[in-house]
Short mmCIF file of C-alpha atoms in Angstrom, two decimals:
data_model
loop_
_atom_site.label_atom_id
_atom_site.label_comp_id
_atom_site.label_asym_id
_atom_site.label_seq_id
_atom_site.Cartn_x
_atom_site.Cartn_y
_atom_site.Cartn_z
CA UNK I 57 -8.15 7.95 -14.28
CA UNK I 58 -9.46 6.42 -17.45
CA UNK I 59 -10.76 2.90 -17.97
CA UNK I 60 -8.53 0.06 -19.04
CA UNK I 61 -7.87 0.05 -22.77
CA UNK I 62 -9.92 -2.48 -24.68
CA UNK I 63 -12.93 -2.14 -22.33
CA UNK I 64 -15.97 0.09 -22.22
CA UNK I 65 -16.04 2.45 -19.20
CA UNK I 66 -16.67 0.48 -15.98
CA UNK I 67 -20.10 0.93 -14.34
CA UNK I 68 -20.21 3.00 -11.16
CA UNK I 69 -20.38 0.98 -7.95
CA UNK I 70 -23.21 2.77 -6.18
CA UNK I 71 -23.37 2.49 -2.40
CA UNK I 72 -26.93 3.78 -2.15
CA UNK I 73 -28.88 1.51 -4.48
CA UNK I 74 -28.68 -1.99 -5.99
CA UNK I 75 -26.60 -2.15 -9.15
CA UNK I 76 -27.87 -4.33 -12.01
CA UNK I 77 -25.55 -6.86 -13.52
CA UNK I 78 -23.85 -5.37 -16.57
CA UNK I 79 -24.57 -7.05 -19.88
CA UNK I 80 -23.62 -6.89 -23.51
CA UNK I 81 -19.87 -7.01 -22.91
CA UNK I 82 -19.40 -10.38 -24.58
CA UNK I 83 -16.02 -11.08 -26.07
CA UNK I 84 -14.54 -7.86 -24.70
CA UNK I 85 -14.56 -9.41 -21.23
CA UNK I 86 -12.68 -12.44 -22.46
CA UNK I 87 -10.11 -10.34 -24.25
CA UNK I 88 -9.59 -8.09 -21.26
CA UNK I 89 -9.47 -11.03 -18.90
CA UNK I 90 -6.73 -12.64 -20.97
CA UNK I 91 -4.82 -9.35 -21.02
CA UNK I 92 -5.08 -8.73 -17.30
CA UNK I 93 -4.62 -12.17 -15.83
CA UNK I 94 -2.36 -12.57 -12.87
CA UNK I 95 0.89 -10.96 -13.99
CA UNK I 96 3.00 -14.01 -13.24
CA UNK I 97 0.89 -16.06 -15.68
CA UNK I 98 0.22 -13.44 -18.31
CA UNK I 99 2.45 -12.70 -21.31
CA UNK I 100 1.90 -9.01 -20.63
CA UNK I 101 2.58 -7.40 -17.25
CA UNK I 102 0.33 -4.92 -15.54
CA UNK I 103 1.14 -1.34 -16.54
CA UNK I 104 3.81 0.50 -14.59
CA UNK I 105 3.14 3.35 -12.19
CA UNK I 106 3.01 5.76 -15.13
CA UNK I 107 0.10 3.87 -16.72
CA UNK I 108 -2.48 3.03 -14.00
CA UNK I 109 -5.18 0.41 -14.43
CA UNK I 110 -8.70 1.41 -13.39
CA UNK I 111 -11.16 -0.87 -11.60
CA UNK I 112 -14.54 -0.42 -9.96
CA UNK I 113 -13.27 -2.12 -6.79
CA UNK I 114 -9.88 -3.08 -5.37
CA UNK I 115 -9.80 -5.60 -2.51
CA UNK I 116 -6.48 -5.87 -0.67
CA UNK I 117 -6.32 -9.36 0.81
CA UNK I 118 -8.01 -12.57 -0.34
CA UNK I 119 -9.20 -13.70 3.08
CA UNK I 120 -12.54 -15.15 4.11
CA UNK I 121 -14.20 -11.76 3.67
CA UNK I 122 -12.19 -10.27 0.83
CA UNK I 123 -12.36 -13.24 -1.54
CA UNK I 124 -16.14 -13.71 -1.38
CA UNK I 125 -16.71 -9.94 -1.60
CA UNK I 126 -14.54 -9.62 -4.70
CA UNK I 127 -16.36 -12.56 -6.27
CA UNK I 128 -19.83 -11.20 -5.51
CA UNK I 129 -19.05 -7.76 -6.91
CA UNK I 130 -17.47 -9.31 -10.02
CA UNK I 131 -20.51 -11.53 -10.55
CA UNK I 132 -22.62 -8.37 -10.50
CA UNK I 133 -20.74 -7.21 -13.61
CA UNK I 134 -18.10 -4.95 -12.08
CA UNK I 135 -14.37 -4.91 -12.70
CA UNK I 136 -12.55 -6.06 -9.56
CA UNK I 137 -8.89 -6.43 -8.64
CA UNK I 138 -8.11 -8.81 -5.78
CA UNK I 139 -4.61 -8.43 -4.32
CA UNK I 140 -3.01 -11.23 -2.34
CA UNK I 141 0.59 -11.27 -1.17
CA UNK I 142 0.87 -15.03 -0.66
CA UNK I 143 -2.01 -17.55 -0.63
CA UNK I 144 -5.71 -17.04 -1.22
CA UNK I 145 -8.00 -18.06 1.62
CA UNK I 146 -6.44 -15.89 4.31
CA UNK I 147 -5.35 -16.98 7.76
CA UNK I 148 -8.26 -19.40 8.16
CA UNK I 149 -7.42 -21.70 5.27
CA UNK I 150 -3.64 -21.39 5.33
CA UNK I 151 -2.51 -20.81 8.92
CA UNK I 152 -5.55 -20.94 11.18
CA UNK I 153 -8.83 -22.84 11.27
CA UNK I 154 -8.23 -25.46 8.60
CA UNK I 155 -4.71 -26.66 9.50
CA UNK I 156 -5.15 -26.45 13.28
CA UNK I 157 -8.46 -28.31 13.35
CA UNK I 158 -7.01 -30.94 11.04
CA UNK I 159 -4.14 -31.53 13.47
CA UNK I 160 -6.48 -31.39 16.48
CA UNK I 161 -8.40 -34.26 14.88
CA UNK I 162 -5.21 -36.35 14.82
CA UNK I 163 -4.55 -35.48 18.46
CA UNK I 164 -8.06 -36.56 19.45
CA UNK I 165 -7.62 -39.91 17.73
CA UNK I 166 -4.40 -40.44 19.69
CA UNK I 167 -6.25 -39.54 22.91
CA UNK I 168 -9.12 -41.92 22.20
CA UNK I 169 -6.71 -44.69 21.24
CA UNK I 170 -5.04 -44.36 24.65
CA UNK I 171 -8.50 -44.50 26.25
CA UNK I 172 -9.57 -47.53 24.22
CA UNK I 173 -9.38 -49.78 27.27
CA UNK I 174 -12.11 -47.71 28.94
CA UNK I 175 -14.44 -48.98 26.21
CA UNK I 176 -13.25 -52.57 26.30
CA UNK I 177 -10.99 -52.20 23.26
CA UNK I 178 -7.34 -53.28 23.36
CA UNK I 179 -4.93 -51.31 21.14
CA UNK I 180 -1.45 -51.67 22.60
CA UNK I 181 1.05 -48.82 22.69
CA UNK I 182 0.05 -45.62 20.88
CA UNK I 183 2.60 -43.45 19.06
CA UNK I 184 2.26 -40.41 16.82
CA UNK I 185 4.07 -39.91 13.51
CA UNK I 186 4.13 -36.11 13.34
CA UNK I 187 5.42 -36.11 9.75
CA UNK I 188 2.29 -37.98 8.66
CA UNK I 189 0.10 -35.64 10.71
CA UNK I 190 1.83 -32.69 9.05
CA UNK I 191 1.39 -34.10 5.55
CA UNK I 192 -2.31 -34.73 6.15
CA UNK I 193 -2.60 -31.12 7.26
CA UNK I 194 -0.75 -29.89 4.17
CA UNK I 195 -2.95 -31.95 1.86
CA UNK I 196 -6.18 -30.58 3.30
CA UNK I 197 -4.88 -27.01 3.28
CA UNK I 198 -3.84 -27.46 -0.34
CA UNK I 199 -7.29 -28.75 -1.27
CA UNK I 200 -9.07 -25.85 0.44
CA UNK I 201 -6.65 -23.31 -1.00
CA UNK I 202 -7.09 -24.72 -4.49
CA UNK I 203 -10.86 -24.51 -4.15
CA UNK I 204 -10.66 -20.88 -3.06
CA UNK I 205 -8.39 -20.02 -5.96
CA UNK I 206 -10.60 -21.78 -8.51
CA UNK I 207 -13.64 -19.88 -7.26
CA UNK I 208 -11.78 -16.60 -7.82
CA UNK I 209 -10.29 -17.43 -11.21
CA UNK I 210 -13.58 -18.50 -12.75
CA UNK I 211 -14.95 -14.94 -12.49
CA UNK I 212 -14.58 -13.16 -15.84
CA UNK I 213 -14.31 -9.64 -14.41
CA UNK I 214 -12.12 -10.51 -11.44
CA UNK I 215 -8.33 -10.18 -11.68
CA UNK I 216 -6.29 -12.00 -9.03
CA UNK I 217 -3.00 -10.14 -8.63
CA UNK I 218 -0.32 -11.68 -6.41
CA UNK I 219 1.83 -9.11 -4.70
CA UNK I 220 1.99 -6.46 -1.98
CA UNK I 221 -0.23 -3.39 -2.15
CA UNK I 222 0.26 -0.01 -0.51
CA UNK I 223 -1.72 3.20 -0.75
CA UNK I 224 -0.40 6.12 -2.77
CA UNK I 225 -3.54 8.23 -2.33
CA UNK I 226 -7.24 7.55 -1.55
CA UNK I 227 -7.86 6.06 -5.01
CA UNK I 228 -4.49 4.55 -5.96
CA UNK I 229 -2.77 1.38 -4.79
CA UNK I 230 0.82 0.65 -5.74
CA UNK I 231 1.45 -3.07 -6.30
CA UNK I 232 4.80 -4.82 -6.01
CA UNK I 233 4.25 -8.11 -7.80
CA UNK I 234 5.72 -11.32 -6.44
CA UNK I 235 8.94 -12.72 -7.85
CA UNK I 236 10.05 -12.12 -11.43
CA UNK I 237 6.65 -10.66 -12.28
CA UNK I 238 7.81 -7.42 -10.66
CA UNK I 239 10.53 -6.79 -13.24
CA UNK I 240 10.13 -3.19 -14.30
CA UNK I 241 9.01 -1.92 -10.93
CA UNK I 242 5.70 -1.40 -9.12
CA UNK I 243 2.35 -1.10 -10.90
CA UNK I 244 -0.55 1.20 -10.12
CA UNK I 245 -4.23 0.34 -9.73
CA UNK I 246 -7.01 2.86 -9.22
CA UNK I 247 -10.61 2.54 -8.04
CA UNK I 248 -13.35 4.60 -6.46
CA UNK I 249 -13.92 1.83 -3.91
CA UNK I 250 -11.15 0.01 -2.01
CA UNK I 251 -11.51 -2.64 0.72
CA UNK I 252 -8.78 -3.54 3.20
CA UNK I 253 -8.77 -7.20 4.24
CA UNK I 254 -5.14 -7.68 5.22
CA UNK I 255 -5.71 -9.59 8.48
CA UNK I 256 -3.27 -10.02 11.33
CA UNK I 257 -0.10 -11.92 12.25
CA UNK I 258 1.41 -13.18 15.52
CA UNK I 259 2.47 -10.44 17.92
CA UNK I 260 5.96 -10.87 19.35
CA UNK I 261 6.32 -9.35 22.85
CA UNK I 262 9.45 -7.40 23.82
CA UNK I 263 11.08 -10.02 26.03
CA UNK I 264 14.79 -9.81 26.76
CA UNK I 265 16.65 -12.32 24.61
CA UNK I 266 13.65 -13.48 22.58
CA UNK I 267 15.07 -12.16 19.32
CA UNK I 268 18.02 -14.51 19.72
CA UNK I 269 15.84 -17.60 20.31
CA UNK I 270 14.51 -19.83 17.55
CA UNK I 271 10.95 -19.67 18.87
CA UNK I 272 7.76 -20.93 17.25
CA UNK I 273 4.62 -19.09 16.21
CA UNK I 274 1.15 -20.45 15.50
CA UNK I 275 2.29 -20.91 11.88
CA UNK I 276 5.72 -22.50 12.30
CA UNK I 277 4.69 -24.93 15.04
CA UNK I 278 2.53 -26.76 12.51
CA UNK I 279 5.62 -27.51 10.44
CA UNK I 280 7.46 -29.43 13.17
CA UNK I 281 8.45 -32.88 11.99
CA UNK I 282 8.99 -34.39 15.44
CA UNK I 283 7.26 -34.08 18.79
CA UNK I 284 9.32 -31.95 21.20
CA UNK I 285 10.19 -33.38 24.59
CA UNK I 286 8.98 -30.29 26.46
CA UNK I 287 6.96 -27.52 24.80
CA UNK I 288 6.81 -24.16 26.55
CA UNK I 289 3.87 -21.96 25.58
CA UNK I 290 3.69 -18.25 26.28
CA UNK I 291 0.03 -17.27 26.39
CA UNK I 292 -3.13 -18.88 27.76
CA UNK I 293 -5.54 -17.75 25.05
CA UNK I 294 -7.30 -19.72 22.34
CA UNK I 295 -4.14 -20.44 20.34
CA UNK I 296 -2.00 -21.46 23.30
CA UNK I 297 -4.62 -23.79 24.75
CA UNK I 298 -5.44 -25.55 21.49
CA UNK I 299 -1.79 -26.19 20.65
CA UNK I 300 -1.00 -27.07 24.25
CA UNK I 301 -3.54 -29.85 24.44
CA UNK I 302 -2.73 -30.98 20.90
CA UNK I 303 0.97 -31.46 21.59
CA UNK I 304 0.33 -33.01 24.98
CA UNK I 305 -1.71 -35.65 23.17
CA UNK I 306 1.05 -36.05 20.61
CA UNK I 307 3.30 -36.99 23.53
CA UNK I 308 5.06 -33.78 24.60
CA UNK I 309 5.38 -32.42 28.09
CA UNK I 310 3.59 -29.04 28.01
CA UNK I 311 3.82 -25.95 30.22
CA UNK I 312 1.60 -22.92 29.58
CA UNK I 313 2.73 -19.57 30.99
CA UNK I 314 0.07 -16.87 31.28
CA UNK I 315 -0.11 -13.49 33.02
CA UNK I 316 -3.82 -13.72 33.83
CA UNK I 317 -5.49 -14.94 36.98
CA UNK I 318 -6.92 -17.72 34.84
CA UNK I 319 -6.68 -18.78 31.19
CA UNK I 320 -9.14 -17.23 28.73
CA UNK I 321 -9.28 -13.96 30.61
CA UNK I 322 -12.57 -12.86 28.99
CA UNK I 323 -14.49 -15.92 30.16
CA UNK I 324 -16.29 -16.28 33.48
CA UNK I 325 -13.94 -17.60 36.15
CA UNK I 326 -15.99 -20.75 36.76
CA UNK I 327 -15.97 -21.70 33.08
CA UNK I 328 -12.25 -21.00 32.72
CA UNK I 329 -11.59 -22.88 35.95
CA UNK I 330 -13.44 -25.94 34.67
CA UNK I 331 -11.32 -25.90 31.51
CA UNK I 332 -8.16 -25.54 33.58
CA UNK I 333 -9.16 -28.64 35.55
CA UNK I 334 -9.50 -30.55 32.30
CA UNK I 335 -6.12 -29.41 31.00
CA UNK I 336 -4.42 -30.31 34.26
CA UNK I 337 -6.11 -33.71 34.17
CA UNK I 338 -4.56 -34.15 30.73
CA UNK I 339 -1.13 -33.53 32.26
CA UNK I 340 -0.58 -29.91 31.20
CA UNK I 341 1.20 -27.62 33.65
CA UNK I 342 -0.44 -24.18 33.98
CA UNK I 343 1.50 -21.26 35.42
CA UNK I 344 -1.05 -18.47 35.91
CA UNK I 345 -0.20 -14.93 37.02
CA UNK I 346 3.28 -15.52 35.67
CA UNK I 347 5.40 -13.34 33.39
CA UNK I 348 8.33 -14.36 31.21
CA UNK I 349 10.99 -11.72 31.82
CA UNK I 350 13.84 -13.14 29.74
CA UNK I 351 14.68 -16.14 27.59
CA UNK I 352 17.83 -17.71 26.20
CA UNK I 353 18.81 -20.72 24.11
CA UNK I 354 21.95 -22.83 24.29
CA UNK I 355 22.71 -26.31 23.00
CA UNK I 356 19.13 -26.84 21.81
CA UNK I 357 17.66 -26.04 25.23
CA UNK I 358 15.51 -22.97 25.85
CA UNK I 359 15.57 -21.43 29.31
CA UNK I 360 12.77 -19.04 30.28
CA UNK I 361 13.11 -16.75 33.28
CA UNK I 362 9.83 -16.26 35.12
CA UNK I 363 8.23 -14.01 37.70
CA UNK I 364 5.16 -15.09 39.66
CA UNK I 365 4.15 -16.02 43.18
CA UNK I 366 3.82 -19.73 42.41
CA UNK I 367 6.21 -19.93 39.47
CA UNK I 368 9.74 -21.29 39.39
CA UNK I 369 12.49 -18.77 38.75
CA UNK I 370 13.32 -20.52 35.50
CA UNK I 371 12.06 -23.35 33.36
CA UNK I 372 13.66 -25.20 30.45
CA UNK I 373 12.18 -26.73 27.33
CA UNK I 374 12.99 -27.94 23.82
CA UNK I 375 10.65 -25.55 21.98
CA UNK I 376 8.94 -22.26 22.81
CA UNK I 377 5.62 -21.30 21.23
CA UNK I 378 4.88 -17.57 21.45
CA UNK I 379 1.09 -17.23 21.47
CA UNK I 380 0.78 -13.77 22.99
CA UNK I 381 -1.82 -12.23 20.71
CA UNK I 382 -1.99 -10.83 17.18
CA UNK I 383 -1.07 -7.58 15.44
CA UNK I 384 -2.65 -6.04 12.31
CA UNK I 385 -1.03 -6.17 8.89
CA UNK I 386 -1.16 -2.44 8.22
CA UNK I 387 2.42 -1.32 8.79
CA UNK I 388 3.37 -1.77 5.11
CA UNK I 389 -0.01 -0.63 3.77
CA UNK I 390 0.69 3.10 4.17
CA UNK I 391 -2.91 3.86 5.23
CA UNK I 392 -2.08 7.44 6.15
CA UNK I 393 -1.48 8.27 2.48
CA UNK I 394 -5.13 7.50 1.84
CA UNK I 395 -6.45 9.29 4.94
CA UNK I 396 -7.30 6.00 6.68
CA UNK I 397 -7.09 6.35 10.46
CA UNK I 398 -5.75 3.51 12.58
CA UNK I 399 -5.62 2.83 16.30
CA UNK I 400 -2.44 3.04 18.32
CA UNK I 401 -1.99 -0.69 17.71
CA UNK I 402 -2.47 -0.26 13.95
CA UNK I 403 -6.02 -1.58 13.55
CA UNK I 404 -8.13 0.20 10.93
CA UNK I 405 -10.92 2.30 12.41
CA UNK I 406 -14.36 1.62 10.90
CA UNK I 407 -17.98 2.52 11.57
CA UNK I 408 -20.97 0.18 11.71
CA UNK I 409 -21.01 0.01 7.91
CA UNK I 410 -17.30 -0.85 7.87
CA UNK I 411 -16.36 2.49 6.32
CA UNK I 412 -13.00 3.96 7.28
CA UNK I 413 -12.24 7.64 7.79
CA UNK I 414 -11.47 7.96 4.06
CA UNK I 415 -14.34 8.25 1.59
CA UNK I 416 -14.70 5.12 -0.52
CA UNK I 417 -12.32 2.99 1.57
CA UNK I 418 -13.62 0.16 3.77
CA UNK I 419 -12.06 -2.49 5.99
CA UNK I 420 -13.27 -5.96 6.94
CA UNK I 421 -12.08 -8.89 9.03
CA UNK I 422 -9.44 -9.06 11.74
CA UNK I 423 -7.66 -5.90 10.59
CA UNK I 424 -10.48 -3.81 12.10
CA UNK I 425 -9.69 -5.03 15.62
CA UNK I 426 -13.11 -6.64 16.09
CA UNK I 427 -13.72 -10.26 17.11
CA UNK I 428 -11.03 -12.23 15.28
CA UNK I 429 -13.12 -15.06 13.89
CA UNK I 430 -13.56 -16.30 10.33
CA UNK I 431 -17.35 -16.17 10.53
CA UNK I 432 -17.20 -12.54 11.64
CA UNK I 433 -15.00 -11.67 8.67
CA UNK I 434 -17.44 -13.45 6.38
CA UNK I 435 -20.32 -11.56 7.94
CA UNK I 436 -18.47 -8.31 7.24
CA UNK I 437 -18.58 -9.33 3.59
CA UNK I 438 -22.34 -9.79 3.91
CA UNK I 439 -22.70 -6.26 5.30
CA UNK I 440 -20.96 -4.70 2.30
CA UNK I 441 -22.67 -6.99 -0.20
CA UNK I 442 -26.07 -6.10 1.22
CA UNK I 443 -25.31 -2.39 1.14
CA UNK I 444 -23.62 -2.20 -2.25
CA UNK I 445 -25.47 -4.77 -4.35
CA UNK I 446 -28.92 -5.02 -2.75
CA UNK I 447 -29.60 -1.54 -1.40
CA UNK I 448 -29.89 -2.89 2.14
CA UNK I 449 -29.13 -1.25 5.45
CA UNK I 450 -27.34 -4.08 7.25
CA UNK I 451 -24.67 -3.06 9.77
CA UNK I 452 -22.41 -4.66 12.35
CA UNK I 453 -24.44 -3.23 15.26
CA UNK I 454 -26.04 -5.74 17.64
CA UNK I 455 -24.37 -8.64 15.83
CA UNK I 456 -24.61 -11.77 17.96
CA UNK I 457 -21.08 -13.13 18.29
CA UNK I 458 -20.54 -16.84 18.78
CA UNK I 459 -17.32 -18.82 18.76
CA UNK I 460 -15.87 -22.20 19.64
CA UNK I 461 -12.57 -23.04 21.27
CA UNK I 462 -11.48 -26.40 19.88
CA UNK I 463 -9.99 -27.87 22.97
CA UNK I 464 -11.37 -31.30 23.85
CA UNK I 465 -14.00 -30.95 25.08
CA UNK I 466 -14.93 -27.88 23.06
CA UNK I 467 -15.95 -24.60 24.61
CA UNK I 468 -18.83 -23.06 22.67
CA UNK I 469 -19.66 -19.46 23.60
CA UNK I 470 -22.34 -17.02 22.49
CA UNK I 471 -23.51 -13.63 23.75
CA UNK I 472 -22.73 -12.21 27.16
CA UNK I 473 -20.88 -13.88 30.00
CA UNK I 474 -22.40 -13.70 33.47
CA UNK I 475 -19.80 -11.12 34.48
CA UNK I 476 -20.55 -8.95 31.45
CA UNK I 477 -24.29 -9.11 32.04
CA UNK I 478 -24.03 -8.16 35.70
CA UNK I 479 -21.58 -5.34 34.92
CA UNK I 480 -24.29 -3.85 32.70
CA UNK I 481 -26.69 -3.83 35.62
CA UNK I 482 -28.95 -6.51 34.15
CA UNK I 483 -31.18 -8.65 36.37
CA UNK I 484 -29.99 -12.14 35.49
CA UNK I 485 -30.60 -15.74 36.40
CA UNK I 486 -27.94 -18.35 35.76
CA UNK I 487 -28.71 -21.94 34.83
CA UNK I 488 -25.75 -24.30 35.21
CA UNK I 489 -25.32 -28.04 34.92
CA UNK I 490 -22.32 -30.40 34.86
CA UNK I 491 -21.89 -32.64 31.83
CA UNK I 492 -22.16 -35.62 34.18
CA UNK I 493 -25.92 -35.00 34.05
CA UNK I 494 -26.06 -35.29 30.25
CA UNK I 495 -27.24 -38.75 29.16
CA UNK I 496 -25.45 -38.73 25.83
CA UNK I 497 -22.17 -37.69 27.47
CA UNK I 498 -22.48 -40.58 29.92
CA UNK I 499 -23.17 -43.04 27.10
CA UNK I 500 -20.00 -42.10 25.23
CA UNK I 501 -18.01 -41.63 28.47
CA UNK I 502 -17.12 -37.99 27.81
CA UNK I 503 -18.53 -36.18 30.83
CA UNK I 504 -15.96 -33.47 31.45
CA UNK I 505 -17.16 -29.87 31.53
CA UNK I 506 -20.34 -27.95 32.19
CA UNK I 507 -23.19 -26.01 30.58
CA UNK I 508 -24.04 -22.48 31.64
CA UNK I 509 -26.76 -20.11 30.44
CA UNK I 510 -27.28 -16.46 31.40
CA UNK I 511 -30.93 -15.40 31.29
CA UNK I 512 -32.62 -12.01 31.45
CA UNK I 513 -34.87 -12.35 34.50
CA UNK I 514 -37.43 -9.87 33.19
CA UNK I 515 -37.92 -11.40 29.73
CA UNK I 516 -36.94 -15.07 30.13
CA UNK I 517 -34.66 -14.60 27.10
CA UNK I 518 -31.11 -15.84 26.82
CA UNK I 519 -28.36 -13.26 27.13
CA UNK I 520 -25.52 -15.69 26.58
CA UNK I 521 -24.26 -19.20 27.15
CA UNK I 522 -21.15 -21.32 27.53
CA UNK I 523 -21.07 -25.02 26.73
CA UNK I 524 -17.85 -26.71 27.82
CA UNK I 525 -18.45 -30.30 26.82
CA UNK I 526 -18.46 -32.86 24.06
CA UNK I 527 -19.39 -31.04 20.81
CA UNK I 528 -19.87 -27.88 22.84
CA UNK I 529 -19.82 -25.75 19.71
CA UNK I 530 -22.77 -27.62 18.21
CA UNK I 531 -24.85 -27.41 21.39
CA UNK I 532 -24.01 -23.72 21.68
CA UNK I 533 -25.27 -23.20 18.13
CA UNK I 534 -28.71 -24.44 19.21
CA UNK I 535 -28.74 -21.75 21.90
CA UNK I 536 -27.49 -19.18 19.40
CA UNK I 537 -30.38 -20.04 17.10
CA UNK I 538 -32.81 -19.64 20.01
CA UNK I 539 -31.35 -16.20 20.72
CA UNK I 540 -31.62 -15.19 17.07
CA UNK I 541 -35.26 -16.30 17.10
CA UNK I 542 -35.95 -14.53 20.43
CA UNK I 543 -37.22 -17.73 22.01
CA UNK I 544 -37.98 -17.74 25.75
CA UNK I 545 -36.07 -20.38 27.69
CA UNK I 546 -39.37 -22.05 28.54
CA UNK I 547 -39.64 -23.15 24.92
CA UNK I 548 -36.26 -24.84 25.13
CA UNK I 549 -37.13 -26.45 28.43
CA UNK I 550 -40.21 -28.06 26.88
CA UNK I 551 -38.87 -28.74 23.37
CA UNK I 552 -39.13 -32.40 22.26
CA UNK I 553 -35.50 -32.76 21.13
CA UNK I 554 -34.57 -36.14 19.69
CA UNK I 555 -33.40 -38.73 22.21
CA UNK I 556 -30.63 -39.41 23.02
CA UNK I 557 -28.88 -36.32 21.65
CA UNK I 558 -26.72 -33.66 23.22
CA UNK I 559 -29.31 -31.01 22.37
CA UNK I 560 -31.78 -32.85 24.57
CA UNK I 561 -29.68 -31.82 27.56
CA UNK I 562 -31.12 -28.31 27.22
CA UNK I 563 -34.36 -29.68 28.69
CA UNK I 564 -32.45 -30.50 31.85
CA UNK I 565 -30.39 -27.32 31.87
CA UNK I 566 -33.52 -25.20 32.17
CA UNK I 567 -35.64 -27.72 34.10
CA UNK I 568 -34.78 -26.27 37.49
CA UNK I 569 -35.82 -22.71 36.66
CA UNK I 570 -38.90 -21.13 38.16
CA UNK I 571 -40.12 -19.01 35.25
CA UNK I 572 -42.44 -16.89 37.37
CA UNK I 573 -41.92 -13.23 38.32
CA UNK I 574 -38.33 -12.10 38.66
CA UNK I 575 -38.48 -11.96 42.46
CA UNK I 576 -39.45 -15.64 42.62
CA UNK I 577 -37.00 -16.95 40.08
CA UNK I 578 -34.28 -19.36 41.01
CA UNK I 579 -31.79 -21.68 39.29
CA UNK I 580 -31.18 -25.26 40.30
CA UNK I 581 -27.97 -27.13 39.66
#
């Protein structure tokens, strides 16, 4: 395919060496940019399928990996098309991290207001105006979304195209533009390099009657204008637990239904058990090892039919949140036309360099089926940027994964769990300490939770850690940094952390360890 009319031929995007920033294009870039602005804003639409537009790179999805990648490649002088079906910023900005953490902040204020008497402060009755909470969430999402869009639109060689993309062949993407901009039919874009960053959406399990119930997802629940009397939640993962505690603090009765032996099935049982104790203390009902077999709705009441040794046969509620996992957004992408292989669930298969089974096509973020975290998606962008623009050899192998569950207290996790380490046959020592032994936690009267570190007994290096406690994600990040720097735990035990901080508690966490030969090691606490 030829280059776009009015431009010199685009430079080749070389995967094997750094590519210098193109120069000398001057006013041609401005002319072409004006001609190929987002179709809905431009006086001239993108060419139809019979007249393809050629780019150096097409990125499908303006998420937390795709947006920065498109911007970096454009800043290096290449012509880039960035396709987005709805809002730039991806799940994180629009439906995930930003809105949920904004609402969690409101829930925490309500919780602390109810606890004000514990600190000698009188507040009176506490109520929550969910419409105001919702508007605050919308305002912050709008601000973040606007910032993401501005960052994209300021790039001279980057075209933001709003619509749905699907593969026609390994080098061609058919675009159905949003709204009236699609008059005249689909358009065609071509490129030697294409990146898939289409993310995931809530998975809806095949439960009898569910399709006839007006249930909530992790997106629609944030648009409620009133607190439900009783919120049923299907799923005891990250999403279910965060929303469960949030709405309990807003004033709802909450029941969480989960098939696992304990919530957060990938965590060690003692850590998950400690979090369950906290949730129950907050008044949340947990039904573990329980399945929802059918559901129905009548007169504004939802009735769920359950199976489980300790579960009631049925339970009623005002709203039902389905938080039973995610599914990839590849079903409309037509990946097979490009030779892109997917898993049985629809996730795009990639190697350590994020390359798919089709030459020149890559995938990043949640759509690959890897850890579904914003920072992982962003790190995928770094892998491709390093490879394409700097001649580096960075890969996803041995990437240290950290994450934080924003319950209150937070659960910060990095590296291996104890169960994972032992299943690999590693000789490990475990250091564990309740938050009641953390001075700063006592001072602010937030002592729920525990700290746990898994240590390689032969090297004295951390293998992983869990911090369930006040600002657990921040304390975990200190341990993550130690792991990245290959520090022995003895250095943390003796580090002069500022007093009185939460990080200082790491002195005590490791204080009971005998750091002698493996046979003599022990953990105290």
